[in-house]
XYZ file of C-alpha atoms in Angstrom:
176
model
C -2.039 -6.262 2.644
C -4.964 -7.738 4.395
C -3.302 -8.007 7.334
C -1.720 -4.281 7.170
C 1.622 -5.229 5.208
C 2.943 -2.259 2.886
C 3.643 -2.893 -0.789
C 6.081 -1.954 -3.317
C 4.427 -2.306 -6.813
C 4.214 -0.463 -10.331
C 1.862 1.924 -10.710
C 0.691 3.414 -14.469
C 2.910 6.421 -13.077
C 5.508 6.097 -10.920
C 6.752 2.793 -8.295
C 4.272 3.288 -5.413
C 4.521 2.072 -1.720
C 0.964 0.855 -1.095
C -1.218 -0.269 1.503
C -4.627 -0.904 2.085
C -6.407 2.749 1.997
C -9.116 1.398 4.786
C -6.874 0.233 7.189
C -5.261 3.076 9.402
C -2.274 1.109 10.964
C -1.037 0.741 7.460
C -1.590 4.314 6.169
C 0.163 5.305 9.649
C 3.521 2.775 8.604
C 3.241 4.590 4.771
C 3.738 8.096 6.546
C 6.643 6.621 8.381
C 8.481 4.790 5.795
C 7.900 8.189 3.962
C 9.446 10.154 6.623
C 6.021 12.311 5.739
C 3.911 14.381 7.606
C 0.490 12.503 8.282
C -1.292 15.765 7.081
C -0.172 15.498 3.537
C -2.841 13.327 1.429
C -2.317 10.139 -0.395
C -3.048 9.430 -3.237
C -5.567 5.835 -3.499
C -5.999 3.995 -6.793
C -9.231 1.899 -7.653
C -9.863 -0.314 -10.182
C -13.110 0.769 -11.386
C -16.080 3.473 -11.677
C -17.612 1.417 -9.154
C -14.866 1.201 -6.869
C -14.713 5.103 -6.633
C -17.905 5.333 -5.797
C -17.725 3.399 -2.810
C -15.318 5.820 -1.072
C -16.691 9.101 -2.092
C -20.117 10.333 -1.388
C -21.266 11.891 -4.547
C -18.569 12.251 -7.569
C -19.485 15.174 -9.527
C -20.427 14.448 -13.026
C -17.842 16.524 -14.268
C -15.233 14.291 -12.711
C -16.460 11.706 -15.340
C -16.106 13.711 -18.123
C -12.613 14.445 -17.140
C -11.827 11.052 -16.823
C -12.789 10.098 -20.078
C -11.183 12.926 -21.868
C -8.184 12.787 -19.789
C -5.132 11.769 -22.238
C -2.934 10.950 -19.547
C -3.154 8.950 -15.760
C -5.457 11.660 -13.586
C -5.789 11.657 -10.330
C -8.937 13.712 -8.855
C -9.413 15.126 -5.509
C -12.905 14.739 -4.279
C -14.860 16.283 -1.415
C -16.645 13.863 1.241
C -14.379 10.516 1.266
C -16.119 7.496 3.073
C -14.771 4.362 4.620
C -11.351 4.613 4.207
C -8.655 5.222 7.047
C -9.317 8.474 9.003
C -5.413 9.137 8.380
C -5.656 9.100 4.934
C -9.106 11.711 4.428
C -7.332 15.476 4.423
C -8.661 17.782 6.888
C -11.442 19.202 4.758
C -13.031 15.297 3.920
C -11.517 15.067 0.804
C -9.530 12.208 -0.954
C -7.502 11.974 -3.811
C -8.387 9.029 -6.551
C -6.958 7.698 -9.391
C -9.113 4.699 -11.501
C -5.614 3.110 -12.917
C -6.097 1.835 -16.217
C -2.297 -0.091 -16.266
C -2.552 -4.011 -16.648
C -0.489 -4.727 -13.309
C -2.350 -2.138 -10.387
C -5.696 -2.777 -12.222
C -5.353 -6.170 -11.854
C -3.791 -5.846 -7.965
C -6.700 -3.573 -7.284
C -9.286 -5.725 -8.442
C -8.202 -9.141 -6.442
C -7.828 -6.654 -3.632
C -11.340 -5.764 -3.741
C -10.167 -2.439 -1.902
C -8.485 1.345 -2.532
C -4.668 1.125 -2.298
C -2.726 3.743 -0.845
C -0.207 4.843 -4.085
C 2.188 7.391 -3.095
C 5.857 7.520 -4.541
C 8.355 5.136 -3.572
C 10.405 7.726 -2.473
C 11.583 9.359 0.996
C 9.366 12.525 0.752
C 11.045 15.519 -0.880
C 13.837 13.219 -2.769
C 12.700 12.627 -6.480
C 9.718 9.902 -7.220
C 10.899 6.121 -8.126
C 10.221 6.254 -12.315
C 11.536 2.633 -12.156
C 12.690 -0.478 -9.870
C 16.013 0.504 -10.300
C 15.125 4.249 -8.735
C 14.008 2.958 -5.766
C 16.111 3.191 -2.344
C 17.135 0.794 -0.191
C 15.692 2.424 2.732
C 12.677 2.223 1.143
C 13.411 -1.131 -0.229
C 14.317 -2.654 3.523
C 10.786 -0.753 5.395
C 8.118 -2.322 3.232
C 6.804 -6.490 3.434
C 6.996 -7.294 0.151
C 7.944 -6.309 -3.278
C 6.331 -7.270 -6.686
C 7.877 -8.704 -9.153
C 6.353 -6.691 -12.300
C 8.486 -4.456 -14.315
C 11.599 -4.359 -12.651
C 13.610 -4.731 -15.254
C 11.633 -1.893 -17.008
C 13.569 1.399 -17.933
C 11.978 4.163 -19.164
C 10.933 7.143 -18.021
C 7.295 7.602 -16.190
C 5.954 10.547 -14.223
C 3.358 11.101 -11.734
C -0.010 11.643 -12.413
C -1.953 14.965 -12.754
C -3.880 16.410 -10.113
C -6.789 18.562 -9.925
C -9.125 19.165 -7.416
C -12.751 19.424 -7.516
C -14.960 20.861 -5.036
C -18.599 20.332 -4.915
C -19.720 24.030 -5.185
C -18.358 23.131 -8.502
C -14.445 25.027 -8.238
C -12.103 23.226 -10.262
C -8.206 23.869 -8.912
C -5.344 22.337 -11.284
C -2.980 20.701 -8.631
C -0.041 19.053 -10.595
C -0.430 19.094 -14.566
């Protein structure tokens, strides 16, 4: 990934194609593998608080308290997104971030020191990879390399929930 190679890997949703989020050539190969139009956001995952923090301006305190309440993986869209790939901020600055709490990505995010791009590992439009097994070889045969963790896992998973929060304080329920 540091040198702009895209990732299969388990998420704490759904089997995500990453990438580093800072790196533009990568995001660019993410939207291709996807077959996806460049002007539909990403998702990025972080490790930590502090992480997030480095890649969004000011996160409203509210977006803590959700967090921490939040029963299930939550993904937040945030207003004013900083150093991260131009090709990966939506048109109106924002970003969407998810602080994954899953043993695996946690622990990919952290040695990565960086966002990761984690969108499904899925053509866009057909269904999202729950497992290994879901995953096509198209998708299988675009990206570098492919980690090893849970592959033999079957179960079901789904993808995250979204909301969006805008600094004048709207709060928009994306994906529940």
């Amino acid at each position: 990934m540091k040198e702009g190679g895209v990732i299969l890997y388990p998420t704490d949703t759904v089997w995500g194609i990453g990438c580093d989020a800072t790196n533009e050539k990568a995001v660019a190969r993410v939207y291709e593998i996807k077959h996806r139009d460049d002007s539909k956001a990403m998702i990025c995952l972080v490790d930590s608080d502090s992480r997030l923090q480095r890649y969004v301006r000011n996160v409203p305190n509210v977006a803590w308290d959700i967090m921490d309440l939040a029963t299930k993986p939550i993904t937040i869209i945030l207003d004013r997104a900083v150093n991260l790939a131009p090709n990966l901020i939506a048109a109106d600055g924002s970003i969407a971030m998810r602080i994954t709490h899953e043993e695996f990505s946690k622990e990919l995010c952290y040695r990565f020191q960086k966002p990761l791009v984690s969108t499904s590992a899925n053509v866009s439009g057909e269904p999202p990879a729950q497992n290994y097994a879901d995953i096509s070889q198209e998708i299988l045969d675009a990206v570098d390399y492919v980690c090893f963790s849970r592959r033999q896992e079957h179960k079901p998973h789904t993808p995250s929930s979204i909301i969006k929060l805008s600094e004048d304080g709207v709060v928009e329920i994306i994906r529940k």
